[in-house]
């Protein structure tokens, strides 16, 4: 597992694990053009807020390198088109926008397209490396809130498939398991796209962490039975007041955790905080195609003519969050505005 | 829709809609032997607490009629074997046990196997007819708690496919829609067996009731957005203190409804109440095969070697229930012990 990475830069392209093929096939895919990057993000071949950011940054680098080499392309145009189109791929995770803006900032001073391309590539690699380091720092901070022999519950995938490092919430779980603090993981399957069933279970099996897959609607029963000692989730965007957008179903887990008196932690790099957004109501929530709900992996589960809603995220209000575990330390949700 | 019935008695057999084939195919199946009845209940070709009871009663009648006609079968043995085996098919719904016991009671006074068989058949038909009447009475009582233009949320299938009448929770929704009290229905897909997606959406489409399918983990978001005015669910067994076992996920909806201040109603015939069970902790919760979670309609969603938990039901504590809508009126959960 440690050798596999969700994304690898092979200049001038990025090579990704095509996550739509997991867990049945481990298939790699080269992203060779702006269209490849867009498609990979929209179709969720790469997903997870941090990884979306890293992928978009490499997309900017790929475009910059090609534009610098070709005479028939206007460099500045190519960069601004790439930024605009990549920003339209998915609306909720802040990482996408921040990564693209960082690459653009990095090339402002360049005097030639060639220099700009080198700077773009360097900045993308820096974002990638920073994510790796932040994952380790988050995991180290996460260890501080763990008690002994915990049975924890998580949703979606927040591991090495969601980042370029060991992960956010799942990173804490990896290091917590190694430290003997975590005994067992319940993975919510995470309908509709089943990142928990397909990706988190795949990671947990490879890491040898005892685990069970559950349907999303089983979390309440497990908590009522006293089988869950903590909930750890990721974040796609955190507002200034601590309200947190994350995978659909996270809000439900937070309400359940509050009801049953179970600690509920968000694990995210501080770059997931968007101080420009006052509260959760202003975070844009992506609505995806109804077919993701009506079909499961190509099998139709609802009658012809059925209508479906497919919100990809929900917002957990800050008062339901025990703490936000970042690379800079553990933050109380209501402290954010003081820190930024 | 009104002409279709989930089960029809065609002496000496019952003809059911094979619900495992819905929504893709509307296929009927004759139950001609004890094995057929057992298999149909275990494999969930028929499901829904009231319908399981009616099916088991007809199973007793089919066995009694055959045993009465054949010289090579000991009638009493055949009846007690049938009762014992049918009671083992599923553990949670009380209706199964009550229906079988009623048929056995009804034939106690018979002087010949032929008379006993006639009495068994008559009792099974009476149970069936009573369910039809109770559904209408529950729906009439349910109307009393409805406000105007409600958008309601439900889980699993509690309609005509779950009963021999118009249904329990979905029966209230049918009559509420006709009365102009209900505008819209959100149907939770109800993993793992997807009764909401496959069966409830099929019923709602046939009835022309505006509706949307949602993944189970979307309920929290809809409630947070103020889009849900009431939650209506069925019951598999209600303990003396009002704790209610129902489809896995019901507890989560009840906790969410409490958190967001939304009325949460259980709709069930009073026969679902089991006064011999003091509270929810004593209700047996069926654990079904992990493959129902690991595979969706034949498609594997988790990696090889993954472990899964598959509890079919959970228990909602009485304090989370706004009211229990029965054929005898609307009961406060804490009043049950006074009434029985």
XYZ file of C-alpha atoms in Angstrom:
680
model
C 0.000 0.000 0.000
C 2.737 2.435 0.960
C 4.249 2.210 -2.504
C 1.033 2.907 -4.349
C 0.176 6.546 -4.858
C -3.139 7.930 -6.050
C -1.302 10.265 -8.436
C 2.239 10.305 -9.810
C 3.757 13.085 -11.894
C 5.539 11.700 -14.954
C 6.489 14.869 -16.734
C 4.646 16.225 -18.652
C 1.699 14.040 -17.613
C 0.078 12.797 -14.422
C -0.603 9.104 -13.934
C -3.591 8.342 -11.723
C -5.256 5.277 -10.294
C -8.631 5.190 -12.074
C -10.759 4.981 -8.941
C -13.956 4.212 -10.831
C -12.480 0.767 -11.587
C -11.774 -0.085 -7.949
C -12.096 -2.446 -6.181
C -12.384 -4.891 -9.066
C -9.442 -3.611 -11.104
C -6.379 -1.584 -10.247
C -6.024 0.404 -13.429
C -3.792 3.382 -14.102
C -4.556 6.175 -16.508
C -2.376 8.913 -17.960
C -3.847 12.407 -18.052
C -2.337 13.940 -21.171
C -4.571 16.913 -21.942
C -6.856 19.447 -20.333
C -9.782 17.278 -21.435
C -8.295 14.243 -19.705
C -7.945 16.164 -16.451
C -11.464 17.589 -16.660
C -12.968 14.215 -17.407
C -11.050 12.480 -14.642
C -12.291 14.961 -12.037
C -15.909 15.159 -13.269
C -16.236 11.369 -13.609
C -14.540 10.919 -10.239
C -11.644 8.834 -11.542
C -9.849 10.979 -8.980
C -11.855 12.304 -6.047
C -11.345 13.467 -2.495
C -10.893 17.173 -1.885
C -7.075 17.180 -1.453
C -6.478 14.896 -4.431
C -8.756 16.986 -6.651
C -6.566 19.977 -5.792
C -3.313 18.157 -6.580
C -4.753 16.801 -9.837
C -5.908 20.225 -10.974
C -2.467 21.662 -10.162
C -0.803 19.014 -12.327
C -3.415 19.744 -14.995
C -2.259 23.349 -15.005
C 1.355 22.143 -15.267
C 0.586 19.806 -18.182
C -1.188 22.612 -20.037
C 1.631 25.066 -19.302
C 4.334 22.697 -20.534
C 2.488 21.969 -23.754
C 1.604 25.625 -24.354
C 5.228 26.669 -23.791
C 6.445 24.166 -26.357
C 3.986 24.970 -29.106
C 4.196 28.072 -31.288
C 0.538 27.913 -32.298
C -0.829 28.393 -28.789
C -1.027 31.651 -26.868
C 0.428 30.810 -23.470
C -1.654 33.187 -21.361
C -4.848 32.178 -23.098
C -4.098 28.515 -22.583
C -3.486 29.052 -18.868
C -6.607 31.087 -18.301
C -8.789 28.659 -20.267
C -7.355 25.757 -18.291
C -7.969 27.516 -14.974
C -11.503 28.419 -15.921
C -12.410 24.971 -17.185
C -10.801 23.073 -14.327
C -12.606 25.295 -11.807
C -15.906 24.253 -13.353
C -15.371 20.531 -12.832
C -16.642 20.336 -9.260
C -17.991 23.117 -7.061
C -17.755 22.082 -3.412
C -14.160 21.271 -2.472
C -12.153 24.437 -1.830
C -8.880 22.662 -2.639
C -9.587 22.749 -6.363
C -9.835 26.535 -6.460
C -6.917 27.137 -4.127
C -4.571 24.830 -6.034
C -5.352 26.425 -9.370
C -4.921 29.911 -7.944
C -1.590 28.946 -6.404
C -0.244 27.757 -9.759
C -1.406 30.957 -11.413
C 0.218 33.061 -8.705
C 3.434 31.120 -9.032
C 3.883 31.964 -12.698
C 3.038 35.664 -12.473
C 6.666 36.776 -12.379
C 7.876 34.515 -15.176
C 9.438 36.262 -18.132
C 8.994 33.512 -20.708
C 6.459 30.737 -21.269
C 9.251 28.242 -20.693
C 10.017 29.735 -17.308
C 6.311 29.904 -16.457
C 5.918 26.235 -17.334
C 8.817 25.297 -15.065
C 7.319 27.359 -12.243
C 3.884 25.816 -12.772
C 5.344 22.347 -12.577
C 7.350 23.227 -9.475
C 4.296 24.688 -7.751
C 2.152 21.637 -8.577
C 4.846 19.366 -7.169
C 5.063 21.584 -4.092
C 1.288 21.339 -3.531
C 1.543 17.568 -3.908
C 4.450 17.355 -1.427
C 2.725 19.664 1.038
C -0.341 17.436 1.006
C 1.855 14.465 1.870
C 3.388 16.352 4.779
C 0.068 17.726 5.985
C -1.387 14.219 6.069
C 1.400 13.101 8.396
C 0.986 16.176 10.578
C -2.798 15.689 10.794
C -2.303 12.049 11.733
C 0.178 13.009 14.437
C -2.294 15.532 15.843
C -5.116 13.041 15.547
C -3.250 10.595 17.761
C -3.674 13.069 20.613
C -7.451 12.631 20.715
C -7.415 8.835 20.466
C -8.095 6.683 23.481
C -7.123 3.030 23.702
C -8.686 0.284 21.614
C -11.184 2.476 19.860
C -13.772 1.269 17.409
C -14.219 4.109 14.979
C -16.632 4.861 12.199
C -15.924 6.711 8.984
C -17.678 7.680 5.766
C -16.564 8.035 2.161
C -12.870 7.621 1.439
C -10.352 9.876 3.099
C -7.252 7.737 2.715
C -4.380 7.653 0.289
C -6.886 7.493 -2.553
C -8.326 10.863 -1.482
C -5.019 12.671 -1.064
C -1.485 12.400 -2.290
C -0.391 11.330 1.203
C -1.769 8.825 3.689
C -5.085 10.584 3.960
C -7.025 12.831 6.293
C -9.507 10.952 8.526
C -8.195 7.606 7.299
C -4.652 8.847 7.852
C -5.479 9.299 11.539
C -6.930 5.786 11.503
C -3.777 4.334 9.885
C -1.475 5.909 12.444
C -3.926 5.196 15.268
C -4.004 1.524 14.331
C -0.203 1.370 14.191
C -0.063 2.992 17.630
C -2.484 0.409 19.053
C -5.147 3.040 19.651
C -7.632 1.838 17.069
C -8.914 -1.730 17.016
C -11.694 -1.702 14.485
C -13.138 0.426 11.706
C -16.739 0.570 10.504
C -16.813 1.874 6.945
C -20.106 3.378 5.765
C -20.610 2.269 2.184
C -21.380 5.863 1.150
C -24.109 5.772 -1.401
C -24.489 6.686 -4.143
C -20.922 6.344 -5.439
C -19.901 3.816 -2.776
C -16.491 5.252 -1.995
C -16.647 3.566 1.410
C -17.415 0.112 0.040
C -15.132 0.308 -2.970
C -12.213 2.426 -1.810
C -12.040 2.579 1.990
C -12.614 -1.157 2.388
C -9.912 -1.739 -0.229
C -7.466 0.453 1.676
C -8.343 -1.103 5.052
C -7.920 -4.641 3.728
C -4.534 -3.797 2.259
C -3.457 -2.249 5.548
C -4.684 -5.274 7.496
C -6.954 -3.195 9.741
C -9.923 -5.178 11.117
C -13.021 -3.652 9.613
C -16.610 -4.138 8.547
C -18.559 -2.570 5.760
C -21.984 -1.266 6.758
C -24.822 0.338 4.872
C -25.051 4.032 5.659
C -28.278 3.516 7.583
C -26.636 1.084 10.036
C -24.581 3.735 11.862
C -27.451 4.583 14.238
C -27.867 0.979 15.377
C -24.134 0.540 16.029
C -24.014 3.747 18.061
C -27.120 2.763 20.028
C -25.471 -0.562 20.856
C -22.371 1.238 22.174
C -20.132 -0.180 19.460
C -18.726 3.116 18.192
C -16.174 5.110 20.209
C -15.538 7.892 17.720
C -16.428 9.201 14.269
C -13.731 10.557 11.950
C -14.611 12.256 8.669
C -12.925 14.467 6.084
C -14.015 17.849 4.761
C -14.523 19.429 1.387
C -14.818 22.967 2.673
C -14.948 24.538 6.136
C -16.660 27.899 6.573
C -15.357 30.663 8.850
C -17.796 29.667 11.607
C -16.712 26.010 11.499
C -19.663 24.640 9.514
C -18.226 21.859 7.384
C -19.253 20.549 3.980
C -18.404 16.908 3.470
C -19.789 13.839 1.722
C -23.562 13.427 1.884
C -24.412 11.519 5.048
C -21.834 13.275 7.224
C -24.490 15.536 8.764
C -26.528 12.472 9.704
C -23.506 10.875 11.398
C -22.865 14.109 13.319
C -26.475 14.308 14.548
C -26.322 10.647 15.595
C -22.965 11.115 17.333
C -24.342 14.097 19.269
C -27.450 12.126 20.252
C -25.427 9.171 21.469
C -22.633 11.219 23.065
C -19.875 10.048 20.742
C -16.949 12.322 19.732
C -17.175 13.532 16.156
C -13.969 14.775 14.524
C -13.351 16.440 11.190
C -9.855 15.806 9.838
C -8.721 18.274 7.187
C -5.748 20.431 6.268
C -6.174 24.064 7.234
C -6.286 24.767 3.504
C -9.816 23.297 3.554
C -10.912 26.320 5.572
C -12.435 29.049 3.440
C -12.513 32.199 5.586
C -14.360 34.020 2.799
C -17.436 31.879 3.482
C -19.207 33.004 6.659
C -21.215 29.845 7.287
C -22.407 26.570 5.807
C -25.375 28.119 4.033
C -23.013 29.793 1.602
C -21.048 26.689 0.644
C -22.109 25.584 -2.840
C -23.413 22.011 -2.723
C -22.900 19.987 -5.868
C -25.921 18.244 -7.340
C -24.864 15.304 -9.471
C -26.834 13.308 -12.077
C -29.854 11.350 -10.723
C -28.552 8.269 -12.515
C -25.909 7.815 -9.826
C -28.795 7.105 -7.447
C -31.082 5.268 -9.884
C -28.309 2.939 -11.084
C -25.740 1.170 -8.965
C -22.623 0.221 -10.933
C -24.739 -0.165 -14.069
C -27.636 -2.001 -12.440
C -30.971 -0.177 -12.422
C -32.524 -0.240 -8.952
C -35.597 1.942 -9.470
C -38.543 1.760 -11.846
C -38.527 3.537 -15.184
C -39.726 7.108 -14.759
C -38.512 7.412 -11.167
C -37.142 10.765 -10.112
C -34.124 11.013 -7.789
C -32.221 13.675 -5.898
C -28.441 13.440 -5.790
C -26.775 15.965 -3.526
C -23.118 15.014 -3.281
C -22.457 16.826 0.005
C -24.152 18.115 3.096
C -23.157 20.662 5.703
C -22.524 19.774 9.338
C -23.066 22.754 11.635
C -20.079 23.578 13.804
C -21.910 22.870 17.080
C -22.029 19.176 16.174
C -18.252 18.962 15.665
C -16.065 17.969 18.625
C -12.898 19.237 16.989
C -11.212 19.875 13.646
C -7.920 18.019 13.400
C -5.588 19.994 11.115
C -1.871 19.905 10.392
C -1.547 22.929 12.681
C -3.284 21.349 15.663
C -6.779 20.585 16.856
C -9.082 23.519 16.392
C -12.435 24.131 18.036
C -14.884 24.964 15.264
C -15.752 28.303 16.854
C -12.091 29.313 16.987
C -11.585 29.393 13.249
C -12.401 33.037 12.727
C -9.817 33.910 15.360
C -7.115 31.953 13.540
C -7.610 33.232 9.993
C -52.735 -0.447 -8.850
C -55.931 -0.957 -6.901
C -56.557 -4.249 -8.686
C -53.150 -5.709 -7.986
C -52.769 -7.528 -4.714
C -49.528 -8.676 -3.145
C -51.095 -12.064 -2.356
C -54.183 -13.863 -3.656
C -55.577 -17.101 -2.294
C -56.371 -19.554 -5.106
C -57.366 -22.589 -3.128
C -55.354 -24.610 -2.207
C -52.431 -22.320 -3.091
C -51.425 -18.700 -2.637
C -50.301 -16.652 -5.595
C -47.830 -13.891 -4.762
C -46.094 -11.094 -6.590
C -42.430 -12.133 -6.538
C -41.077 -8.916 -5.060
C -37.450 -9.819 -5.700
C -38.165 -9.296 -9.413
C -39.558 -5.780 -8.995
C -39.292 -3.181 -10.385
C -37.957 -4.715 -13.587
C -40.502 -7.522 -13.892
C -43.961 -8.053 -12.468
C -43.859 -11.771 -11.954
C -46.316 -13.953 -10.042
C -45.445 -17.145 -8.250
C -47.636 -19.906 -6.854
C -46.752 -21.203 -3.413
C -47.716 -24.879 -3.525
C -45.847 -26.468 -0.640
C -44.429 -25.709 2.768
C -41.005 -25.375 1.100
C -42.376 -22.796 -1.328
C -43.766 -20.721 1.524
C -40.572 -20.942 3.557
C -38.422 -20.031 0.606
C -40.646 -17.106 -0.377
C -40.439 -15.588 3.122
C -36.707 -16.234 3.686
C -35.731 -14.937 0.240
C -38.058 -11.969 0.692
C -40.227 -12.714 -2.346
C -42.861 -11.559 0.107
C -41.811 -9.159 2.849
C -43.355 -6.528 5.085
C -44.497 -7.562 8.548
C -48.254 -7.769 7.824
C -47.783 -9.601 4.520
C -45.398 -12.099 6.098
C -48.176 -12.906 8.581
C -50.823 -13.358 5.897
C -48.477 -15.497 3.798
C -47.640 -17.756 6.735
C -51.349 -18.161 7.508
C -52.028 -19.259 3.932
C -49.025 -21.552 4.212
C -50.693 -23.246 7.178
C -53.902 -23.532 5.137
C -52.121 -25.064 2.136
C -50.418 -27.602 4.389
C -53.695 -28.401 6.199
C -55.629 -28.933 2.982
C -52.986 -31.254 1.560
C -52.580 -33.157 4.823
C -56.338 -33.632 5.107
C -56.526 -35.101 1.619
C -53.661 -37.534 1.933
C -53.837 -40.806 3.860
C -50.057 -41.098 4.198
C -49.638 -37.927 6.229
C -50.407 -37.539 9.925
C -52.464 -34.344 10.091
C -51.342 -33.119 13.501
C -47.699 -33.780 12.708
C -47.972 -31.920 9.423
C -49.508 -28.903 11.131
C -46.958 -28.743 13.918
C -44.036 -29.187 11.527
C -45.422 -26.432 9.314
C -45.872 -24.084 12.268
C -42.406 -24.765 13.567
C -40.693 -24.345 10.215
C -42.599 -21.229 9.195
C -41.803 -19.610 12.546
C -38.118 -20.055 11.807
C -38.175 -18.137 8.550
C -37.738 -14.647 10.011
C -37.387 -13.588 13.648
C -38.298 -9.930 14.008
C -41.849 -9.295 12.788
C -44.401 -10.339 15.393
C -47.101 -10.827 12.728
C -45.561 -14.096 11.587
C -45.897 -15.724 15.004
C -49.323 -14.303 15.726
C -50.774 -15.417 12.385
C -49.492 -18.982 12.760
C -50.783 -19.196 16.322
C -54.194 -17.926 15.244
C -54.514 -20.643 12.611
C -53.508 -23.300 15.143
C -56.020 -21.969 17.656
C -58.758 -21.937 15.048
C -58.438 -25.647 14.318
C -58.259 -26.847 17.930
C -61.934 -27.775 18.090
C -62.097 -29.538 14.729
C -63.177 -33.178 14.834
C -61.726 -34.283 11.517
C -58.727 -33.246 9.408
C -61.164 -32.111 6.706
C -62.916 -29.791 9.150
C -59.593 -28.563 10.480
C -58.425 -27.772 6.959
C -61.603 -25.773 6.282
C -61.131 -23.866 9.544
C -57.467 -23.194 8.778
C -58.374 -21.797 5.388
C -61.170 -19.689 6.864
C -58.861 -18.278 9.528
C -56.153 -17.442 6.996
C -58.704 -15.626 4.849
C -59.979 -13.807 7.937
C -56.428 -12.632 8.804
C -56.019 -11.447 5.220
C -59.366 -9.572 5.290
C -58.643 -8.050 8.669
C -55.333 -6.687 7.384
C -57.183 -5.019 4.517
C -59.625 -3.411 6.937
C -56.930 -2.400 9.392
C -55.001 -0.658 6.623
C -58.046 1.480 5.824
C -58.650 2.242 9.492
C -54.994 3.199 10.029
C -55.112 5.469 6.979
C -58.289 7.135 8.280
C -56.625 7.738 11.642
C -53.464 8.917 9.957
C -55.397 11.644 8.156
C -56.047 13.250 11.529
C -52.380 14.099 12.071
C -51.765 15.429 8.563
C -51.492 19.128 7.887
C -51.922 20.682 4.473
C -49.506 20.157 1.587
C -47.046 18.078 3.496
C -43.797 16.761 2.115
C -43.233 13.486 3.866
C -40.368 11.051 4.075
C -40.583 7.281 4.381
C -38.304 4.260 4.465
C -38.566 0.708 3.187
C -41.887 -0.341 1.671
C -45.036 -0.151 3.719
C -47.600 -0.104 0.930
C -49.778 -2.676 -0.741
C -46.673 -4.785 -1.333
C -46.075 -4.999 2.426
C -49.625 -5.868 3.431
C -52.680 -7.394 1.891
C -54.394 -3.983 1.972
C -53.248 -0.500 0.970
C -50.405 -0.496 3.435
C -49.438 0.987 6.770
C -47.289 4.142 6.505
C -47.732 4.225 2.740
C -51.472 3.665 3.234
C -51.602 6.927 5.201
C -49.664 8.556 2.367
C -52.094 7.216 -0.278
C -55.146 8.526 1.558
C -53.335 11.720 2.536
C -52.477 12.407 -1.095
C -56.072 11.769 -2.194
C -57.255 14.157 0.515
C -54.870 16.872 -0.696
C -52.875 16.742 2.514
C -49.678 15.287 1.052
C -47.891 16.901 -1.873
C -44.640 15.053 -2.128
C -42.942 11.905 -0.912
C -39.220 11.306 -0.385
C -38.511 7.582 -0.505
C -35.298 6.402 1.174
C -33.806 3.722 -1.034
C -33.375 1.442 1.989
C -30.129 -0.405 1.605
C -29.277 -3.184 1.480
C -32.351 -4.755 -0.138
C -33.551 -1.481 -1.661
C -37.230 -1.899 -0.870
C -37.635 1.882 -1.093
C -36.035 2.194 -4.520
C -37.540 -0.953 -5.995
C -40.951 -1.217 -4.345
C -42.027 2.107 -2.844
C -40.995 4.084 -5.921
C -42.890 1.561 -8.058
C -46.025 1.998 -5.953
C -45.725 5.796 -5.893
C -45.272 6.013 -9.660
C -48.319 3.825 -10.249
C -50.348 5.977 -7.889
C -49.165 9.166 -9.592
C -47.837 10.664 -6.356
C -45.010 13.172 -6.918
C -41.912 11.670 -5.390
C -38.161 11.460 -5.373
C -35.860 8.621 -4.528
C -33.024 9.505 -2.187
C -30.092 7.587 -0.786
C -30.629 6.808 2.888
C -27.898 9.238 3.901
C -29.683 12.193 2.238
C -32.499 12.420 4.814
C -30.446 14.644 7.134
C -29.748 17.224 4.422
C -33.423 17.420 3.390
C -34.508 17.900 6.998
C -31.835 20.543 7.575
C -33.101 22.407 4.509
C -36.654 22.387 5.880
C -37.945 20.180 3.065
C -39.500 17.461 5.232
C -42.735 18.064 7.175
C -43.193 14.587 8.598
C -41.725 11.089 8.694
C -43.980 8.026 8.422
C -42.632 4.519 8.929
C -43.981 1.026 9.566
C -43.151 -1.392 12.362
C -42.115 -5.009 12.661
C -42.686 -5.265 16.370
C -43.603 -2.790 19.101
C -42.588 -3.518 22.692
C -44.779 -2.802 25.717
C -42.945 0.452 26.403
C -43.407 1.690 22.831
C -39.902 0.929 21.565
C -40.348 -0.057 17.937
C -38.359 -2.421 15.736
C -38.474 -1.503 12.073
C -36.251 -1.597 9.002
C -32.620 -0.702 9.568
C -32.276 3.067 9.216
C -35.515 3.904 11.012
C -33.683 4.774 14.241
C -31.474 7.189 12.313
C -34.518 8.908 10.805
C -36.093 9.198 14.268
C -32.953 10.775 15.751
C -32.773 13.193 12.816
C -36.479 14.052 13.097
C -36.074 14.783 16.815
C -33.013 16.944 16.152
C -34.787 18.951 13.466
C -38.163 19.104 15.240
C -40.082 17.074 12.668
C -42.991 14.782 13.658
C -42.106 11.109 13.465
C -45.009 8.638 13.220
C -45.073 4.861 13.329
C -48.019 3.369 11.436
C -48.854 -0.195 12.401
C -51.826 -2.363 13.295
C -52.206 -2.929 17.021
C -51.343 -6.547 16.286
C -47.752 -5.369 15.818
C -47.633 -4.638 19.539
C -46.083 -7.435 21.561
C -46.992 -6.801 25.202
C -44.855 -9.777 26.243
C -41.738 -7.813 25.301
C -40.950 -5.148 27.910
C -38.686 -2.978 25.763
C -36.705 -2.771 22.566
C -33.658 -4.537 23.985
C -35.619 -7.785 24.029
C -36.803 -7.663 20.421
C -34.797 -10.173 18.377
C -33.017 -8.394 15.522
C -32.459 -10.476 12.418
C -28.939 -10.598 11.028
C -28.987 -11.476 7.343
C -26.181 -12.689 5.057
C -23.294 -10.190 4.514
C -23.651 -10.731 0.772
C -26.759 -8.541 0.740
C -24.438 -5.657 1.668
C -21.394 -6.741 -0.356
C -23.407 -7.296 -3.551
C -26.091 -5.068 -4.959
C -28.450 -6.914 -7.277
C -25.644 -9.238 -8.297
C -22.958 -6.583 -8.643
C -20.048 -6.792 -6.209
C -19.362 -3.402 -4.624
C -16.632 -4.307 -2.131
C -13.215 -5.902 -2.491
C -12.720 -9.647 -2.116
C -12.225 -10.533 1.518
C -14.277 -7.628 2.849
C -16.366 -8.281 5.923
C -19.841 -6.759 6.301
C -22.529 -6.435 8.949
C -26.139 -6.842 7.883
C -28.659 -6.101 10.601
C -32.078 -6.053 8.978
C -33.765 -3.955 11.655
C -33.067 -1.439 14.361
C -35.030 -0.300 17.395
C -36.353 3.222 17.801
C -36.830 4.144 21.465
C -40.334 5.302 22.293
C -39.234 8.805 23.300
C -38.342 9.543 19.682
C -41.818 8.587 18.421
C -44.443 11.321 18.103
C -47.310 8.838 17.901
C -48.234 5.329 16.820
C -51.041 5.366 14.294
C -53.038 2.142 14.681
C -56.426 0.964 13.447
C -57.757 1.736 16.927
C -56.538 5.314 17.040
C -53.349 7.246 17.609
C -51.482 5.977 20.627
C -48.755 7.707 22.564
C -45.876 5.232 22.841
C -45.895 5.421 26.639
C -49.626 4.574 26.751
C -49.244 1.098 25.327
C -48.857 -0.745 28.587
C -52.099 0.849 29.768
C -53.988 -0.378 26.721
C -52.859 -4.002 26.607
